[in-house]
N, CA and C atoms as an extended XYZ file, in Angstrom:
477
Properties=species:S:1:pos:R:3:atomname:S:1:resname:S:1:resid:I:1 pbc="F F F"
N         0.845       -1.180        0.000 N   UNK     1
C         0.000        0.000        0.000 CA  UNK     1
C         0.888        1.239        0.000 C   UNK     1
N         0.640        2.170       -0.898 N   UNK     2
C         1.468        3.364       -0.994 CA  UNK     2
C         0.923        4.464       -0.088 C   UNK     2
N         1.839        5.291        0.364 N   UNK     3
C         1.479        6.383        1.256 CA  UNK     3
C         1.618        7.709        0.527 C   UNK     3
N         0.679        8.581        0.759 N   UNK     4
C         0.729        9.941        0.260 CA  UNK     4
C         1.093       10.806        1.461 C   UNK     4
N         2.349       11.280        1.510 N   UNK     5
C         2.835       12.014        2.671 CA  UNK     5
C         1.975       13.234        2.990 C   UNK     5
N         1.565       13.982        1.982 N   UNK     6
C         0.731       15.164        2.225 CA  UNK     6
C        -0.589       14.776        2.875 C   UNK     6
N        -1.195       13.694        2.388 N   UNK     7
C        -2.460       13.231        2.978 CA  UNK     7
C        -2.229       12.716        4.398 C   UNK     7
N        -1.123       11.998        4.605 N   UNK     8
C        -0.792       11.502        5.943 CA  UNK     8
C        -0.651       12.659        6.931 C   UNK     8
N        -0.001       13.752        6.498 N   UNK     9
C         0.181       14.906        7.375 CA  UNK     9
C        -1.145       15.588        7.687 C   UNK     9
N        -2.055       15.610        6.723 N   UNK    10
C        -3.376       16.201        6.959 CA  UNK    10
C        -4.154       15.407        7.997 C   UNK    10
N        -3.916       14.100        8.062 N   UNK    11
C        -4.638       13.233        8.980 CA  UNK    11
C        -3.874       12.998       10.280 C   UNK    11
N        -2.746       13.652       10.455 N   UNK    12
C        -1.914       13.485       11.639 CA  UNK    12
C        -2.532       14.249       12.818 C   UNK    12
N        -2.516       13.636       13.983 N   UNK    13
C        -3.090       14.268       15.173 CA  UNK    13
C        -2.165       15.315       15.799 C   UNK    13
N        -0.894       15.328       15.442 N   UNK    14
C         0.045       16.254       16.072 CA  UNK    14
C        -0.337       17.725       15.906 C   UNK    14
N        -0.649       18.201       14.701 N   UNK    15
C        -1.033       19.621       14.599 CA  UNK    15
C        -2.253       19.972       15.446 C   UNK    15
N        -3.238       19.092       15.490 N   UNK    16
C        -4.432       19.362       16.306 CA  UNK    16
C        -4.090       19.369       17.793 C   UNK    16
N        -3.215       18.464       18.191 N   UNK    17
C        -2.804       18.411       19.601 CA  UNK    17
C        -2.061       19.684       19.982 C   UNK    17
N        -1.183       20.146       19.117 N   UNK    18
C        -0.456       21.388       19.391 CA  UNK    18
C        -1.406       22.574       19.440 C   UNK    18
N        -2.396       22.585       18.564 N   UNK    19
C        -3.394       23.655       18.561 CA  UNK    19
C        -4.210       23.656       19.853 C   UNK    19
N        -4.548       22.482       20.348 N   UNK    20
C        -5.337       22.371       21.580 CA  UNK    20
C        -4.569       22.917       22.778 C   UNK    20
N        -3.272       22.660       22.817 N   UNK    21
C        -2.474       23.129       23.947 CA  UNK    21
C        -2.113       24.599       23.809 C   UNK    21
N        -1.985       25.072       22.588 N   UNK    22
C        -1.671       26.478       22.407 CA  UNK    22
C        -0.189       26.729       22.415 C   UNK    22
N         0.294       27.399       23.417 N   UNK    23
C         1.694       27.798       23.459 CA  UNK    23
C         2.259       27.673       24.870 C   UNK    23
N         3.355       28.310       25.099 N   UNK    24
C         4.142       28.189       26.330 CA  UNK    24
C         3.309       28.256       27.612 C   UNK    24
N         2.436       29.249       27.733 N   UNK    25
C         1.694       29.424       28.974 CA  UNK    25
C         0.780       28.238       29.257 C   UNK    25
N         0.194       27.675       28.219 N   UNK    26
C        -0.686       26.523       28.422 CA  UNK    26
C         0.096       25.350       28.995 C   UNK    26
N         1.312       25.154       28.505 N   UNK    27
C         2.144       24.072       29.031 CA  UNK    27
C         2.545       24.339       30.482 C   UNK    27
N         2.825       25.595       30.806 N   UNK    28
C         3.190       25.925       32.190 CA  UNK    28
C         1.993       25.788       33.126 C   UNK    28
N         0.806       26.123       32.649 N   UNK    29
C        -0.412       25.910       33.440 CA  UNK    29
C        -0.603       24.413       33.675 C   UNK    29
N        -0.405       23.621       32.639 N   UNK    30
C        -0.517       22.167       32.778 CA  UNK    30
C         0.493       21.641       33.787 C   UNK    30
N         1.740       22.121       33.704 N   UNK    31
C         2.762       21.702       34.672 CA  UNK    31
C         2.318       22.053       36.093 C   UNK    31
N         1.766       23.251       36.279 N   UNK    32
C         1.276       23.634       37.594 CA  UNK    32
C         0.142       22.741       38.063 C   UNK    32
N        -0.784       22.432       37.160 N   UNK    33
C        -1.911       21.556       37.511 CA  UNK    33
C        -1.425       20.157       37.872 C   UNK    33
N        -0.432       19.662       37.148 N   UNK    34
C         0.144       18.349       37.473 CA  UNK    34
C         0.819       18.373       38.839 C   UNK    34
N         1.249       19.565       39.282 N   UNK    35
C         1.884       19.725       40.589 CA  UNK    35
C         0.882       20.003       41.705 C   UNK    35
N        -0.407       20.073       41.358 N   UNK    36
C        -1.431       20.249       42.381 CA  UNK    36
C        -2.036       21.629       42.492 C   UNK    36
N        -1.650       22.560       41.649 N   UNK    37
C        -2.257       23.892       41.689 CA  UNK    37
C        -3.675       23.784       41.125 C   UNK    37
N        -4.642       24.424       41.793 N   UNK    38
C        -6.045       24.300       41.405 CA  UNK    38
C        -6.765       25.637       41.212 C   UNK    38
N        -6.243       26.700       41.808 N   UNK    39
C        -6.986       27.960       41.846 CA  UNK    39
C        -6.326       29.036       40.983 C   UNK    39
N        -7.161       29.893       40.421 N   UNK    40
C        -6.711       30.970       39.543 CA  UNK    40
C        -5.577       31.765       40.190 C   UNK    40
N        -5.790       32.194       41.422 N   UNK    41
C        -4.792       33.028       42.113 CA  UNK    41
C        -3.473       32.291       42.300 C   UNK    41
N        -3.527       30.978       42.559 N   UNK    42
C        -2.298       30.189       42.703 CA  UNK    42
C        -1.541       30.120       41.373 C   UNK    42
N        -2.272       29.878       40.292 N   UNK    43
C        -1.631       29.846       38.976 CA  UNK    43
C        -0.983       31.206       38.700 C   UNK    43
N        -1.724       32.261       38.965 N   UNK    44
C        -1.258       33.610       38.662 CA  UNK    44
C         0.001       33.952       39.453 C   UNK    44
N        -0.001       33.692       40.758 N   UNK    45
C         1.165       34.056       41.567 CA  UNK    45
C         2.360       33.131       41.327 C   UNK    45
N         2.101       31.853       41.124 N   UNK    46
C         3.190       30.898       40.908 CA  UNK    46
C         3.863       31.109       39.555 C   UNK    46
N         3.068       31.333       38.522 N   UNK    47
C         3.614       31.457       37.171 CA  UNK    47
C         4.015       32.882       36.811 C   UNK    47
N         3.485       33.865       37.541 N   UNK    48
C         3.780       35.256       37.210 CA  UNK    48
C         3.177       35.669       35.878 C   UNK    48
N         2.036       35.110       35.554 N   UNK    49
C         1.356       35.346       34.282 CA  UNK    49
C         0.312       36.449       34.474 C   UNK    49
N         0.139       37.275       33.464 N   UNK    50
C        -0.878       38.331       33.529 CA  UNK    50
C        -2.265       37.700       33.654 C   UNK    50
N        -3.133       38.334       34.390 N   UNK    51
C        -4.466       37.795       34.664 CA  UNK    51
C        -5.267       37.538       33.387 C   UNK    51
N        -5.207       38.454       32.438 N   UNK    52
C        -5.986       38.280       31.209 CA  UNK    52
C        -5.464       37.103       30.381 C   UNK    52
N        -4.157       36.919       30.350 N   UNK    53
C        -3.580       35.791       29.614 CA  UNK    53
C        -3.943       34.481       30.303 C   UNK    53
N        -3.849       34.455       31.628 N   UNK    54
C        -4.210       33.259       32.385 CA  UNK    54
C        -5.678       32.900       32.161 C   UNK    54
N        -6.554       33.883       32.247 N   UNK    55
C        -7.982       33.623       32.035 CA  UNK    55
C        -8.225       33.053       30.641 C   UNK    55
N        -7.550       33.615       29.644 N   UNK    56
C        -7.688       33.138       28.270 CA  UNK    56
C        -7.195       31.707       28.125 C   UNK    56
N        -6.027       31.418       28.673 N   UNK    57
C        -5.450       30.069       28.538 CA  UNK    57
C        -6.266       29.032       29.308 C   UNK    57
N        -6.735       29.366       30.494 N   UNK    58
C        -7.570       28.433       31.254 CA  UNK    58
C        -8.863       28.139       30.490 C   UNK    58
N        -9.468       29.182       29.927 N   UNK    59
C       -10.702       28.988       29.160 CA  UNK    59
C       -10.451       28.074       27.964 C   UNK    59
N        -9.338       28.254       27.320 N   UNK    60
C        -8.984       27.412       26.159 CA  UNK    60
C        -8.759       25.953       26.572 C   UNK    60
N        -8.073       25.755       27.695 N   UNK    61
C        -7.825       24.395       28.191 CA  UNK    61
C        -9.138       23.723       28.590 C   UNK    61
N       -10.058       24.477       29.165 N   UNK    62
C       -11.377       23.947       29.518 CA  UNK    62
C       -12.147       23.624       28.236 C   UNK    62
N       -12.127       24.539       27.290 N   UNK    63
C       -12.831       24.354       26.018 CA  UNK    63
C       -12.338       23.101       25.281 C   UNK    63
N       -11.052       22.817       25.393 N   UNK    64
C       -10.475       21.654       24.721 CA  UNK    64
C       -10.547       20.374       25.556 C   UNK    64
N       -11.211       20.437       26.710 N   UNK    65
C       -11.403       19.242       27.521 CA  UNK    65
C       -10.172       18.779       28.275 C   UNK    65
N        -9.172       19.644       28.393 N   UNK    66
C        -7.932       19.299       29.091 CA  UNK    66
C        -8.076       19.575       30.588 C   UNK    66
N        -8.843       20.601       30.905 N   UNK    67
C        -9.147       20.930       32.302 CA  UNK    67
C       -10.651       21.121       32.433 C   UNK    67
N       -11.113       21.016       33.663 N   UNK    68
C       -12.516       21.272       33.953 CA  UNK    68
C       -12.574       22.345       35.037 C   UNK    68
N       -13.545       23.231       34.918 N   UNK    69
C       -13.755       24.321       35.881 CA  UNK    69
C       -14.906       23.908       36.770 C   UNK    69
N       -14.639       23.793       38.083 N   UNK    70
C       -15.656       23.311       39.020 CA  UNK    70
C       -15.810       24.264       40.196 C   UNK    70
N       -17.062       24.489       40.625 N   UNK    71
C       -17.253       25.263       41.865 CA  UNK    71
C       -16.681       24.465       43.041 C   UNK    71
N       -16.090       25.163       43.986 N   UNK    72
C       -15.533       24.489       45.165 CA  UNK    72
C       -16.656       24.037       46.080 C   UNK    72
N       -16.483       22.918       46.726 N   UNK    73
C       -17.491       22.374       47.637 CA  UNK    73
C       -17.713       23.285       48.845 C   UNK    73
N       -16.627       23.832       49.384 N   UNK    74
C       -16.732       24.637       50.597 CA  UNK    74
C       -17.293       26.040       50.346 C   UNK    74
N       -17.117       26.569       49.161 N   UNK    75
C       -17.606       27.901       48.823 CA  UNK    75
C       -17.954       27.908       47.336 C   UNK    75
N       -19.229       27.770       47.010 N   UNK    76
C       -19.683       27.636       45.619 CA  UNK    76
C       -19.389       28.881       44.772 C   UNK    76
N       -19.015       29.999       45.411 N   UNK    77
C       -18.677       31.208       44.660 CA  UNK    77
C       -17.276       31.116       44.068 C   UNK    77
N       -16.436       30.241       44.630 N   UNK    78
C       -15.063       30.074       44.148 CA  UNK    78
C       -14.992       28.837       43.261 C   UNK    78
N       -14.053       28.877       42.324 N   UNK    79
C       -13.890       27.738       41.407 CA  UNK    79
C       -12.469       27.196       41.499 C   UNK    79
N       -12.342       25.947       41.074 N   UNK    80
C       -11.019       25.364       40.939 CA  UNK    80
C       -10.924       24.708       39.573 C   UNK    80
N        -9.722       24.599       39.103 N   UNK    81
C        -9.445       23.986       37.806 CA  UNK    81
C        -8.753       22.661       38.059 C   UNK    81
N        -9.311       21.617       37.469 N   UNK    82
C        -8.738       20.276       37.632 CA  UNK    82
C        -8.475       19.680       36.264 C   UNK    82
N        -7.428       18.881       36.198 N   UNK    83
C        -7.140       18.171       34.958 CA  UNK    83
C        -8.170       17.082       34.733 C   UNK    83
N        -8.594       16.950       33.506 N   UNK    84
C        -9.450       15.827       33.123 CA  UNK    84
C        -8.535       14.632       32.831 C   UNK    84
N        -9.124       13.497       32.523 N   UNK    85
C        -8.312       12.347       32.124 CA  UNK    85
C        -7.490       12.713       30.886 C   UNK    85
N        -8.110       13.447       29.983 N   UNK    86
C        -7.417       13.910       28.774 CA  UNK    86
C        -6.205       14.757       29.147 C   UNK    86
N        -6.357       15.624       30.131 N   UNK    87
C        -5.248       16.461       30.586 CA  UNK    87
C        -4.167       15.652       31.279 C   UNK    87
N        -4.560       14.707       32.113 N   UNK    88
C        -3.590       13.857       32.807 CA  UNK    88
C        -2.786       13.020       31.817 C   UNK    88
N        -3.411       12.648       30.704 N   UNK    89
C        -2.714       11.864       29.684 CA  UNK    89
C        -1.616       12.656       28.981 C   UNK    89
N        -1.570       13.973       29.199 N   UNK    90
C        -0.495       14.790       28.633 CA  UNK    90
C         0.792       14.709       29.462 C   UNK    90
N         0.743       14.136       30.653 N   UNK    91
C         1.919       14.084       31.531 CA  UNK    91
C         3.140       13.461       30.852 C   UNK    91
N         3.022       12.296       30.202 N   UNK    92
C         4.226       11.743       29.563 CA  UNK    92
C         4.828       12.663       28.508 C   UNK    92
N         3.986       13.335       27.738 N   UNK    93
C         4.495       14.259       26.720 CA  UNK    93
C         5.213       15.439       27.378 C   UNK    93
N         4.643       15.949       28.465 N   UNK    94
C         5.258       17.064       29.188 CA  UNK    94
C         6.612       16.649       29.763 C   UNK    94
N         6.650       15.474       30.364 N   UNK    95
C         7.895       14.992       30.968 CA  UNK    95
C         8.950       14.772       29.892 C   UNK    95
N         8.562       14.160       28.777 N   UNK    96
C         9.510       13.926       27.686 CA  UNK    96
C        10.054       15.249       27.148 C   UNK    96
N         9.193       16.245       27.001 N   UNK    97
C         9.630       17.544       26.498 CA  UNK    97
C        10.586       18.213       27.484 C   UNK    97
N        10.296       18.113       28.764 N   UNK    98
C        11.190       18.683       29.773 CA  UNK    98
C        12.543       17.971       29.758 C   UNK    98
N        12.526       16.634       29.702 N   UNK    99
C        13.773       15.887       29.672 CA  UNK    99
C        14.595       16.233       28.433 C   UNK    99
N        13.930       16.411       27.307 N   UNK   100
C        14.625       16.802       26.089 CA  UNK   100
C        15.284       18.170       26.287 C   UNK   100
N        14.536       19.115       26.864 N   UNK   101
C        15.076       20.445       27.120 CA  UNK   101
C        16.257       20.423       28.066 C   UNK   101
N        16.190       19.576       29.091 N   UNK   102
C        17.312       19.449       30.028 CA  UNK   102
C        18.534       18.860       29.338 C   UNK   102
N        18.326       17.835       28.516 N   UNK   103
C        19.443       17.179       27.823 CA  UNK   103
C        20.148       18.126       26.865 C   UNK   103
N        19.373       18.932       26.149 N   UNK   104
C        19.946       19.768       25.102 CA  UNK   104
C        20.137       21.225       25.524 C   UNK   104
N        20.082       21.486       26.823 N   UNK   105
C        20.416       22.809       27.334 CA  UNK   105
C        19.461       23.906       26.939 C   UNK   105
N        18.182       23.586       26.835 N   UNK   106
C        17.164       24.585       26.479 CA  UNK   106
C        16.674       25.283       27.736 C   UNK   106
N        17.499       26.077       28.332 N   UNK   107
C        17.108       26.782       29.548 CA  UNK   107
C        18.056       26.459       30.682 C   UNK   107
N        17.782       27.023       31.845 N   UNK   108
C        18.671       26.816       32.994 CA  UNK   108
C        18.578       25.387       33.523 C   UNK   108
N        19.589       24.985       34.258 N   UNK   109
C        19.585       23.688       34.914 CA  UNK   109
C        18.446       23.672       35.932 C   UNK   109
N        17.656       22.607       35.915 N   UNK   110
C        16.501       22.513       36.807 CA  UNK   110
C        16.953       22.387       38.256 C   UNK   110
N        16.252       23.074       39.124 N   UNK   111
C        16.569       22.976       40.549 CA  UNK   111
C        15.758       21.864       41.208 C   UNK   111
N        14.792       21.305       40.484 N   UNK   112
C        13.993       20.213       41.005 CA  UNK   112
C        14.079       19.028       40.052 C   UNK   112
N        14.042       17.837       40.641 N   UNK   113
C        14.098       16.599       39.878 CA  UNK   113
C        12.771       15.892       40.064 C   UNK   113
N        12.197       15.399       38.979 N   UNK   114
C        10.941       14.662       39.058 CA  UNK   114
C        11.233       13.264       39.592 C   UNK   114
N        10.550       12.894       40.681 N   UNK   115
C        10.830       11.623       41.360 CA  UNK   115
C         9.537       10.871       41.662 C   UNK   115
N         9.683        9.608       41.914 N   UNK   116
C         8.593        8.729       42.314 CA  UNK   116
C         8.208        9.070       43.755 C   UNK   116
N         6.946        9.336       44.014 N   UNK   117
C         6.521        9.722       45.364 CA  UNK   117
C         6.681        8.579       46.366 C   UNK   117
N         6.682        7.349       45.888 N   UNK   118
C         6.795        6.192       46.801 CA  UNK   118
C         8.206        6.037       47.346 C   UNK   118
N         9.213        6.010       46.459 N   UNK   119
C        10.569        5.755       46.942 CA  UNK   119
C        11.507        6.962       46.804 C   UNK   119
N        10.960        8.074       46.311 N   UNK   120
C        11.705        9.336       46.191 CA  UNK   120
C        12.901        9.246       45.239 C   UNK   120
N        12.895        8.268       44.335 N   UNK   121
C        13.966        8.112       43.365 CA  UNK   121
C        13.581        8.829       42.062 C   UNK   121
N        14.559        9.445       41.382 N   UNK   122
C        14.263       10.113       40.119 CA  UNK   122
C        13.668        9.134       39.102 C   UNK   122
N        12.774        9.653       38.268 N   UNK   123
C        12.169        8.805       37.239 CA  UNK   123
C        13.183        8.557       36.123 C   UNK   123
N        12.929        7.522       35.328 N   UNK   124
C        13.776        7.212       34.177 CA  UNK   124
C        13.528        8.209       33.056 C   UNK   124
N        14.464        8.225       32.119 N   UNK   125
C        14.261        8.991       30.899 CA  UNK   125
C        13.082        8.387       30.147 C   UNK   125
N        12.265        9.227       29.550 N   UNK   126
C        11.169        8.759       28.718 CA  UNK   126
C        11.773        8.147       27.460 C   UNK   126
N        11.219        7.021       27.035 N   UNK   127
C        11.724        6.358       25.842 CA  UNK   127
C        10.561        5.919       24.967 C   UNK   127
N        10.888        5.613       23.733 N   UNK   128
C         9.917        5.001       22.829 CA  UNK   128
C        10.073        3.498       23.020 C   UNK   128
N         8.960        2.825       23.254 N   UNK   129
C         9.030        1.392       23.501 CA  UNK   129
C         8.137        0.627       22.542 C   UNK   129
N         8.614       -0.571       22.188 N   UNK   130
C         7.828       -1.481       21.362 CA  UNK   130
C         6.676       -2.043       22.188 C   UNK   130
N         5.768       -2.729       21.546 N   UNK   131
C         4.618       -3.325       22.235 CA  UNK   131
C         5.056       -4.269       23.350 C   UNK   131
N         6.262       -4.843       23.246 N   UNK   132
C         6.742       -5.777       24.259 CA  UNK   132
C         7.706       -5.136       25.256 C   UNK   132
N         7.833       -3.808       25.223 N   UNK   133
C         8.660       -3.093       26.194 CA  UNK   133
C        10.092       -2.825       25.756 C   UNK   133
N        10.509       -3.357       24.606 N   UNK   134
C        11.859       -3.100       24.114 CA  UNK   134
C        12.027       -1.622       23.797 C   UNK   134
N        13.165       -1.021       24.191 N   UNK   135
C        13.403        0.373       23.791 CA  UNK   135
C        13.677        0.442       22.292 C   UNK   135
N        13.139        1.465       21.658 N   UNK   136
C        13.310        1.649       20.220 CA  UNK   136
C        14.025        2.961       19.942 C   UNK   136
N        14.786        2.980       18.875 N   UNK   137
C        15.429        4.188       18.370 CA  UNK   137
C        14.571        4.723       17.219 C   UNK   137
N        14.709        5.989       16.874 N   UNK   138
C        13.940        6.504       15.731 CA  UNK   138
C        14.134        5.675       14.450 C   UNK   138
N        15.313        5.128       14.254 N   UNK   139
C        15.561        4.320       13.049 CA  UNK   139
C        14.787        3.000       13.065 C   UNK   139
N        14.248        2.614       14.229 N   UNK   140
C        13.457        1.386       14.341 CA  UNK   140
C        11.986        1.611       13.999 C   UNK   140
N        11.586        2.841       13.761 N   UNK   141
C        10.181        3.175       13.586 CA  UNK   141
C         9.776        3.205       12.121 C   UNK   141
N         8.532        2.855       11.867 N   UNK   142
C         7.973        2.902       10.520 CA  UNK   142
C         6.498        3.301       10.639 C   UNK   142
N         6.026        4.115        9.712 N   UNK   143
C         4.613        4.496        9.680 CA  UNK   143
C         3.858        3.453        8.872 C   UNK   143
N         2.777        2.954        9.408 N   UNK   144
C         1.928        1.980        8.722 CA  UNK   144
C         0.508        2.529        8.617 C   UNK   144
N        -0.187        2.114        7.567 N   UNK   145
C        -1.607        2.443        7.454 CA  UNK   145
C        -2.371        1.632        8.489 C   UNK   145
N        -3.463        2.163        8.980 N   UNK   146
C        -4.287        1.479        9.971 CA  UNK   146
C        -4.699        0.098        9.463 C   UNK   146
N        -5.012        0.004        8.170 N   UNK   147
C        -5.414       -1.281        7.592 CA  UNK   147
C        -4.308       -2.322        7.721 C   UNK   147
N        -3.062       -1.902        7.533 N   UNK   148
C        -1.935       -2.828        7.656 CA  UNK   148
C        -1.800       -3.339        9.084 C   UNK   148
N        -1.949       -2.463       10.053 N   UNK   149
C        -1.835       -2.850       11.460 CA  UNK   149
C        -2.966       -3.808       11.825 C   UNK   149
N        -4.180       -3.499       11.389 N   UNK   150
C        -5.333       -4.357       11.660 CA  UNK   150
C        -5.097       -5.748       11.085 C   UNK   150
N        -4.636       -5.829        9.844 N   UNK   151
C        -4.368       -7.107        9.188 CA  UNK   151
C        -3.293       -7.891        9.928 C   UNK   151
N        -2.218       -7.198       10.342 N   UNK   152
C        -1.129       -7.878       11.060 CA  UNK   152
C        -1.610       -8.382       12.407 C   UNK   152
N        -2.448       -7.620       13.085 N   UNK   153
C        -2.986       -8.018       14.387 CA  UNK   153
C        -3.877       -9.247       14.231 C   UNK   153
N        -4.697       -9.255       13.206 N   UNK   154
C        -5.569      -10.412       12.943 CA  UNK   154
C        -4.762      -11.659       12.603 C   UNK   154
N        -3.711      -11.493       11.805 N   UNK   155
C        -2.865      -12.628       11.450 CA  UNK   155
C        -2.138      -13.177       12.670 C   UNK   155
N        -1.662      -12.296       13.538 N   UNK   156
C        -0.966      -12.737       14.745 CA  UNK   156
C        -1.915      -13.468       15.683 C   UNK   156
N        -3.162      -13.002       15.773 N   UNK   157
C        -4.145      -13.643       16.645 CA  UNK   157
C        -4.521      -15.024       16.116 C   UNK   157
N        -4.524      -15.183       14.783 N   UNK   158
C        -4.898      -16.470       14.183 CA  UNK   158
C        -3.776      -17.500       14.291 C   UNK   158
N        -2.542      -17.025       14.438 N   UNK   159
C        -1.393      -17.947       14.471 CA  UNK   159
C        -1.234      -18.644       15.796 C   UNK   159
């Protein structure tokens, strides 16, 4: 089966994913949310972001289903922002991007290390892994049509 690269790029989820997240501030808001920040004022003071930009980015993240805006139980006049499952699923991408930036010197040396809360040990480098857990290099990767993958899966199940 032949591939049309232009058509493949049109059907690629990466541009849509980047559009949903927006830009730098959205990623920093996500990092804050992954760290437990929930309230507008906390995001604003921690990130040093202008209020209008923060309001815009939070609204966009809510609109894209990455965060949800909920009234607080203790005071219904106040709201908190929580990551949805969709937002939590961005954690590996965020961690991989941070690790890439640390490796290639894209910014200052981090003063904090991401660690496992259970044993307080630093996490491993994010890697690309095969279905069986083997680490893969970019040269090990190939793009396949969905039909090819479906056919291979069916053949493997029949064997």
